[in-house]
Amino acid sequence: MDVLLWIIAGVLAAALAFSGVFKLVLPRERYVASQPWAADAPSWAPPAIGVLEVAGAVGVVLPALIGVAPVVVPVAATGLALVMAGAVAMHVARREWSALVPSGVLLVLAALVAWARFGPYAF
């Protein structure tokens, strides 16, 4: 199970690091063109979410990988689950059903890592 959790954490980290960097690097106009929800959000929201996603992506793998403060892993996974729960709620409210699937999958993966690393498979 430990290997599976590492794989899940790696996939979660890769997906959210990509998503977060995308939000941080693209100019607002280009980001809004690809992500319609951002047009209705304050200008600071996508970069702020991007920072949370990148920090969470680092937090779910790096502390355990280097063996320093591995308790950060489930805390970061919990934070990512909260971010993704917000994304799911926003996509439901906007009736963006196609965007709901990736957000929902990432929510489930983050919640699974948080549960497992806080509980039966803690470091």
mmCIF file with all atom_site columns, C-alpha atoms in Angstrom:
data_model
loop_
_atom_site.group_PDB
_atom_site.id
_atom_site.type_symbol
_atom_site.label_atom_id
_atom_site.label_alt_id
_atom_site.label_comp_id
_atom_site.label_asym_id
_atom_site.label_entity_id
_atom_site.label_seq_id
_atom_site.pdbx_PDB_ins_code
_atom_site.Cartn_x
_atom_site.Cartn_y
_atom_site.Cartn_z
_atom_site.occupancy
_atom_site.B_iso_or_equiv
_atom_site.pdbx_formal_charge
_atom_site.auth_seq_id
_atom_site.auth_comp_id
_atom_site.auth_asym_id
_atom_site.auth_atom_id
_atom_site.pdbx_PDB_model_num
ATOM 1   C CA . MET A 1 1   ? 0.000   0.000  0.000   1.00 0.00 ? 1   MET A CA 1
ATOM 2   C CA . ASP A 1 2   ? 2.905   2.330  0.708   1.00 0.00 ? 2   ASP A CA 1
ATOM 3   C CA . VAL A 1 3   ? 4.099   2.105  -2.918  1.00 0.00 ? 3   VAL A CA 1
ATOM 4   C CA . LEU A 1 4   ? 0.568   2.826  -4.156  1.00 0.00 ? 4   LEU A CA 1
ATOM 5   C CA . LEU A 1 5   ? 0.368   5.897  -1.911  1.00 0.00 ? 5   LEU A CA 1
ATOM 6   C CA . TRP A 1 6   ? 3.693   7.141  -3.271  1.00 0.00 ? 6   TRP A CA 1
ATOM 7   C CA . ILE A 1 7   ? 2.391   6.719  -6.823  1.00 0.00 ? 7   ILE A CA 1
ATOM 8   C CA . ILE A 1 8   ? -0.869  8.509  -5.989  1.00 0.00 ? 8   ILE A CA 1
ATOM 9   C CA . ALA A 1 9   ? 1.028   11.329 -4.264  1.00 0.00 ? 9   ALA A CA 1
ATOM 10  C CA . GLY A 1 10  ? 3.338   11.625 -7.281  1.00 0.00 ? 10  GLY A CA 1
ATOM 11  C CA . VAL A 1 11  ? 0.442   11.810 -9.743  1.00 0.00 ? 11  VAL A CA 1
ATOM 12  C CA . LEU A 1 12  ? -1.344  14.314 -7.502  1.00 0.00 ? 12  LEU A CA 1
ATOM 13  C CA . ALA A 1 13  ? 1.796   16.434 -7.191  1.00 0.00 ? 13  ALA A CA 1
ATOM 14  C CA . ALA A 1 14  ? 2.490   16.392 -10.925 1.00 0.00 ? 14  ALA A CA 1
ATOM 15  C CA . ALA A 1 15  ? -1.067  17.332 -11.876 1.00 0.00 ? 15  ALA A CA 1
ATOM 16  C CA . LEU A 1 16  ? -1.351  20.139 -9.364  1.00 0.00 ? 16  LEU A CA 1
ATOM 17  C CA . ALA A 1 17  ? 2.153   21.477 -9.978  1.00 0.00 ? 17  ALA A CA 1
ATOM 18  C CA . PHE A 1 18  ? 1.319   21.709 -13.689 1.00 0.00 ? 18  PHE A CA 1
ATOM 19  C CA . SER A 1 19  ? -2.023  23.352 -12.945 1.00 0.00 ? 19  SER A CA 1
ATOM 20  C CA . GLY A 1 20  ? -0.487  25.772 -10.453 1.00 0.00 ? 20  GLY A CA 1
ATOM 21  C CA . VAL A 1 21  ? 2.386   26.814 -12.698 1.00 0.00 ? 21  VAL A CA 1
ATOM 22  C CA . PHE A 1 22  ? -0.110  27.284 -15.529 1.00 0.00 ? 22  PHE A CA 1
ATOM 23  C CA . LYS A 1 23  ? -2.068  29.720 -13.327 1.00 0.00 ? 23  LYS A CA 1
ATOM 24  C CA . LEU A 1 24  ? 1.097   31.555 -12.294 1.00 0.00 ? 24  LEU A CA 1
ATOM 25  C CA . VAL A 1 25  ? 2.859   31.855 -15.634 1.00 0.00 ? 25  VAL A CA 1
ATOM 26  C CA . LEU A 1 26  ? 0.155   32.622 -18.171 1.00 0.00 ? 26  LEU A CA 1
ATOM 27  C CA . PRO A 1 27  ? -0.995  36.218 -18.569 1.00 0.00 ? 27  PRO A CA 1
ATOM 28  C CA . ARG A 1 28  ? -4.552  36.717 -17.323 1.00 0.00 ? 28  ARG A CA 1
ATOM 29  C CA . GLU A 1 29  ? -5.997  37.150 -20.823 1.00 0.00 ? 29  GLU A CA 1
ATOM 30  C CA . ARG A 1 30  ? -4.574  33.839 -22.037 1.00 0.00 ? 30  ARG A CA 1
ATOM 31  C CA . TYR A 1 31  ? -5.600  32.051 -18.863 1.00 0.00 ? 31  TYR A CA 1
ATOM 32  C CA . VAL A 1 32  ? -9.175  33.366 -19.081 1.00 0.00 ? 32  VAL A CA 1
ATOM 33  C CA . ALA A 1 33  ? -9.337  32.223 -22.716 1.00 0.00 ? 33  ALA A CA 1
ATOM 34  C CA . SER A 1 34  ? -8.573  28.654 -21.652 1.00 0.00 ? 34  SER A CA 1
ATOM 35  C CA . GLN A 1 35  ? -10.407 28.661 -18.306 1.00 0.00 ? 35  GLN A CA 1
ATOM 36  C CA . PRO A 1 36  ? -13.738 30.549 -18.470 1.00 0.00 ? 36  PRO A CA 1
ATOM 37  C CA . TRP A 1 37  ? -14.280 30.548 -14.705 1.00 0.00 ? 37  TRP A CA 1
ATOM 38  C CA . ALA A 1 38  ? -11.364 32.950 -14.305 1.00 0.00 ? 38  ALA A CA 1
ATOM 39  C CA . ALA A 1 39  ? -13.251 35.693 -16.155 1.00 0.00 ? 39  ALA A CA 1
ATOM 40  C CA . ASP A 1 40  ? -15.694 35.903 -13.237 1.00 0.00 ? 40  ASP A CA 1
ATOM 41  C CA . ALA A 1 41  ? -13.026 35.610 -10.536 1.00 0.00 ? 41  ALA A CA 1
ATOM 42  C CA . PRO A 1 42  ? -11.011 38.475 -9.067  1.00 0.00 ? 42  PRO A CA 1
ATOM 43  C CA . SER A 1 43  ? -7.692  39.002 -10.847 1.00 0.00 ? 43  SER A CA 1
ATOM 44  C CA . TRP A 1 44  ? -5.762  37.778 -7.803  1.00 0.00 ? 44  TRP A CA 1
ATOM 45  C CA . ALA A 1 45  ? -7.654  34.469 -7.532  1.00 0.00 ? 45  ALA A CA 1
ATOM 46  C CA . PRO A 1 46  ? -5.937  32.333 -10.226 1.00 0.00 ? 46  PRO A CA 1
ATOM 47  C CA . PRO A 1 47  ? -2.398  33.217 -9.083  1.00 0.00 ? 47  PRO A CA 1
ATOM 48  C CA . ALA A 1 48  ? -3.350  32.685 -5.433  1.00 0.00 ? 48  ALA A CA 1
ATOM 49  C CA . ILE A 1 49  ? -4.819  29.282 -6.260  1.00 0.00 ? 49  ILE A CA 1
ATOM 50  C CA . GLY A 1 50  ? -1.695  28.548 -8.299  1.00 0.00 ? 50  GLY A CA 1
ATOM 51  C CA . VAL A 1 51  ? 0.528   29.244 -5.298  1.00 0.00 ? 51  VAL A CA 1
ATOM 52  C CA . LEU A 1 52  ? -1.602  26.937 -3.136  1.00 0.00 ? 52  LEU A CA 1
ATOM 53  C CA . GLU A 1 53  ? -1.453  24.187 -5.753  1.00 0.00 ? 53  GLU A CA 1
ATOM 54  C CA . VAL A 1 54  ? 2.322   24.405 -6.217  1.00 0.00 ? 54  VAL A CA 1
ATOM 55  C CA . ALA A 1 55  ? 2.937   24.531 -2.448  1.00 0.00 ? 55  ALA A CA 1
ATOM 56  C CA . GLY A 1 56  ? 0.643   21.552 -1.929  1.00 0.00 ? 56  GLY A CA 1
ATOM 57  C CA . ALA A 1 57  ? 2.307   19.624 -4.744  1.00 0.00 ? 57  ALA A CA 1
ATOM 58  C CA . VAL A 1 58  ? 5.693   20.126 -3.121  1.00 0.00 ? 58  VAL A CA 1
ATOM 59  C CA . GLY A 1 59  ? 4.269   19.324 0.306   1.00 0.00 ? 59  GLY A CA 1
ATOM 60  C CA . VAL A 1 60  ? 2.807   15.936 -0.611  1.00 0.00 ? 60  VAL A CA 1
ATOM 61  C CA . VAL A 1 61  ? 6.119   14.493 -1.794  1.00 0.00 ? 61  VAL A CA 1
ATOM 62  C CA . LEU A 1 62  ? 9.205   16.450 -0.759  1.00 0.00 ? 62  LEU A CA 1
ATOM 63  C CA . PRO A 1 63  ? 9.067   16.183 3.070   1.00 0.00 ? 63  PRO A CA 1
ATOM 64  C CA . ALA A 1 64  ? 8.741   12.397 2.989   1.00 0.00 ? 64  ALA A CA 1
ATOM 65  C CA . LEU A 1 65  ? 11.231  12.082 0.142   1.00 0.00 ? 65  LEU A CA 1
ATOM 66  C CA . ILE A 1 66  ? 13.985  13.876 2.049   1.00 0.00 ? 66  ILE A CA 1
ATOM 67  C CA . GLY A 1 67  ? 12.882  12.606 5.459   1.00 0.00 ? 67  GLY A CA 1
ATOM 68  C CA . VAL A 1 68  ? 12.391  16.019 7.025   1.00 0.00 ? 68  VAL A CA 1
ATOM 69  C CA . ALA A 1 69  ? 9.047   16.722 8.727   1.00 0.00 ? 69  ALA A CA 1
ATOM 70  C CA . PRO A 1 70  ? 7.036   14.013 6.937   1.00 0.00 ? 70  PRO A CA 1
ATOM 71  C CA . VAL A 1 71  ? 3.995   15.076 8.979   1.00 0.00 ? 71  VAL A CA 1
ATOM 72  C CA . VAL A 1 72  ? 3.678   17.860 6.396   1.00 0.00 ? 72  VAL A CA 1
ATOM 73  C CA . VAL A 1 73  ? 2.543   15.298 3.780   1.00 0.00 ? 73  VAL A CA 1
ATOM 74  C CA . PRO A 1 74  ? -0.960  14.665 5.169   1.00 0.00 ? 74  PRO A CA 1
ATOM 75  C CA . VAL A 1 75  ? -1.345  18.334 6.060   1.00 0.00 ? 75  VAL A CA 1
ATOM 76  C CA . ALA A 1 76  ? -0.497  19.326 2.473   1.00 0.00 ? 76  ALA A CA 1
ATOM 77  C CA . ALA A 1 77  ? -2.830  16.630 1.132   1.00 0.00 ? 77  ALA A CA 1
ATOM 78  C CA . THR A 1 78  ? -5.624  17.993 3.326   1.00 0.00 ? 78  THR A CA 1
ATOM 79  C CA . GLY A 1 79  ? -4.978  21.485 2.001   1.00 0.00 ? 79  GLY A CA 1
ATOM 80  C CA . LEU A 1 80  ? -5.081  20.205 -1.574  1.00 0.00 ? 80  LEU A CA 1
ATOM 81  C CA . ALA A 1 81  ? -8.323  18.363 -0.840  1.00 0.00 ? 81  ALA A CA 1
ATOM 82  C CA . LEU A 1 82  ? -9.819  21.635 0.405   1.00 0.00 ? 82  LEU A CA 1
ATOM 83  C CA . VAL A 1 83  ? -8.633  23.505 -2.697  1.00 0.00 ? 83  VAL A CA 1
ATOM 84  C CA . MET A 1 84  ? -10.102 20.811 -4.919  1.00 0.00 ? 84  MET A CA 1
ATOM 85  C CA . ALA A 1 85  ? -13.368 20.774 -2.936  1.00 0.00 ? 85  ALA A CA 1
ATOM 86  C CA . GLY A 1 86  ? -13.612 24.489 -3.705  1.00 0.00 ? 86  GLY A CA 1
ATOM 87  C CA . ALA A 1 87  ? -12.949 23.764 -7.369  1.00 0.00 ? 87  ALA A CA 1
ATOM 88  C CA . VAL A 1 88  ? -15.640 21.079 -7.429  1.00 0.00 ? 88  VAL A CA 1
ATOM 89  C CA . ALA A 1 89  ? -18.150 23.383 -5.752  1.00 0.00 ? 89  ALA A CA 1
ATOM 90  C CA . MET A 1 90  ? -17.354 26.194 -8.174  1.00 0.00 ? 90  MET A CA 1
ATOM 91  C CA . HIS A 1 91  ? -17.667 23.940 -11.227 1.00 0.00 ? 91  HIS A CA 1
ATOM 92  C CA . VAL A 1 92  ? -21.002 22.569 -9.969  1.00 0.00 ? 92  VAL A CA 1
ATOM 93  C CA . ALA A 1 93  ? -22.296 26.098 -9.339  1.00 0.00 ? 93  ALA A CA 1
ATOM 94  C CA . ARG A 1 94  ? -21.237 27.127 -12.850 1.00 0.00 ? 94  ARG A CA 1
ATOM 95  C CA . ARG A 1 95  ? -22.562 23.880 -14.362 1.00 0.00 ? 95  ARG A CA 1
ATOM 96  C CA . GLU A 1 96  ? -19.163 23.141 -15.913 1.00 0.00 ? 96  GLU A CA 1
ATOM 97  C CA . TRP A 1 97  ? -19.617 19.383 -15.940 1.00 0.00 ? 97  TRP A CA 1
ATOM 98  C CA . SER A 1 98  ? -16.574 18.564 -18.070 1.00 0.00 ? 98  SER A CA 1
ATOM 99  C CA . ALA A 1 99  ? -14.272 20.406 -15.661 1.00 0.00 ? 99  ALA A CA 1
ATOM 100 C CA . LEU A 1 100 ? -15.858 18.628 -12.727 1.00 0.00 ? 100 LEU A CA 1
ATOM 101 C CA . VAL A 1 101 ? -14.278 15.248 -13.497 1.00 0.00 ? 101 VAL A CA 1
ATOM 102 C CA . PRO A 1 102 ? -10.579 16.196 -13.177 1.00 0.00 ? 102 PRO A CA 1
ATOM 103 C CA . SER A 1 103 ? -11.283 18.308 -10.097 1.00 0.00 ? 103 SER A CA 1
ATOM 104 C CA . GLY A 1 104 ? -13.280 15.491 -8.528  1.00 0.00 ? 104 GLY A CA 1
ATOM 105 C CA . VAL A 1 105 ? -10.589 12.904 -9.240  1.00 0.00 ? 105 VAL A CA 1
ATOM 106 C CA . LEU A 1 106 ? -7.891  15.137 -7.728  1.00 0.00 ? 106 LEU A CA 1
ATOM 107 C CA . LEU A 1 107 ? -10.127 15.747 -4.695  1.00 0.00 ? 107 LEU A CA 1
ATOM 108 C CA . VAL A 1 108 ? -10.492 12.001 -4.132  1.00 0.00 ? 108 VAL A CA 1
ATOM 109 C CA . LEU A 1 109 ? -6.750  11.393 -4.577  1.00 0.00 ? 109 LEU A CA 1
ATOM 110 C CA . ALA A 1 110 ? -5.825  14.191 -2.155  1.00 0.00 ? 110 ALA A CA 1
ATOM 111 C CA . ALA A 1 111 ? -8.357  12.969 0.418   1.00 0.00 ? 111 ALA A CA 1
ATOM 112 C CA . LEU A 1 112 ? -7.023  9.418  0.096   1.00 0.00 ? 112 LEU A CA 1
ATOM 113 C CA . VAL A 1 113 ? -3.426  10.530 0.675   1.00 0.00 ? 113 VAL A CA 1
ATOM 114 C CA . ALA A 1 114 ? -4.485  12.676 3.646   1.00 0.00 ? 114 ALA A CA 1
ATOM 115 C CA . TRP A 1 115 ? -6.485  9.841  5.228   1.00 0.00 ? 115 TRP A CA 1
ATOM 116 C CA . ALA A 1 116 ? -3.797  7.220  4.680   1.00 0.00 ? 116 ALA A CA 1
ATOM 117 C CA . ARG A 1 117 ? -0.867  9.344  5.817   1.00 0.00 ? 117 ARG A CA 1
ATOM 118 C CA . PHE A 1 118 ? -2.682  10.637 8.902   1.00 0.00 ? 118 PHE A CA 1
ATOM 119 C CA . GLY A 1 119 ? -3.897  7.149  9.738   1.00 0.00 ? 119 GLY A CA 1
ATOM 120 C CA . PRO A 1 120 ? -2.895  3.602  8.940   1.00 0.00 ? 120 PRO A CA 1
ATOM 121 C CA . TYR A 1 121 ? 0.014   4.394  6.609   1.00 0.00 ? 121 TYR A CA 1
ATOM 122 C CA . ALA A 1 122 ? 1.620   7.309  8.421   1.00 0.00 ? 122 ALA A CA 1
ATOM 123 C CA . PHE A 1 123 ? 5.354   7.821  8.123   1.00 0.00 ? 123 PHE A CA 1
#
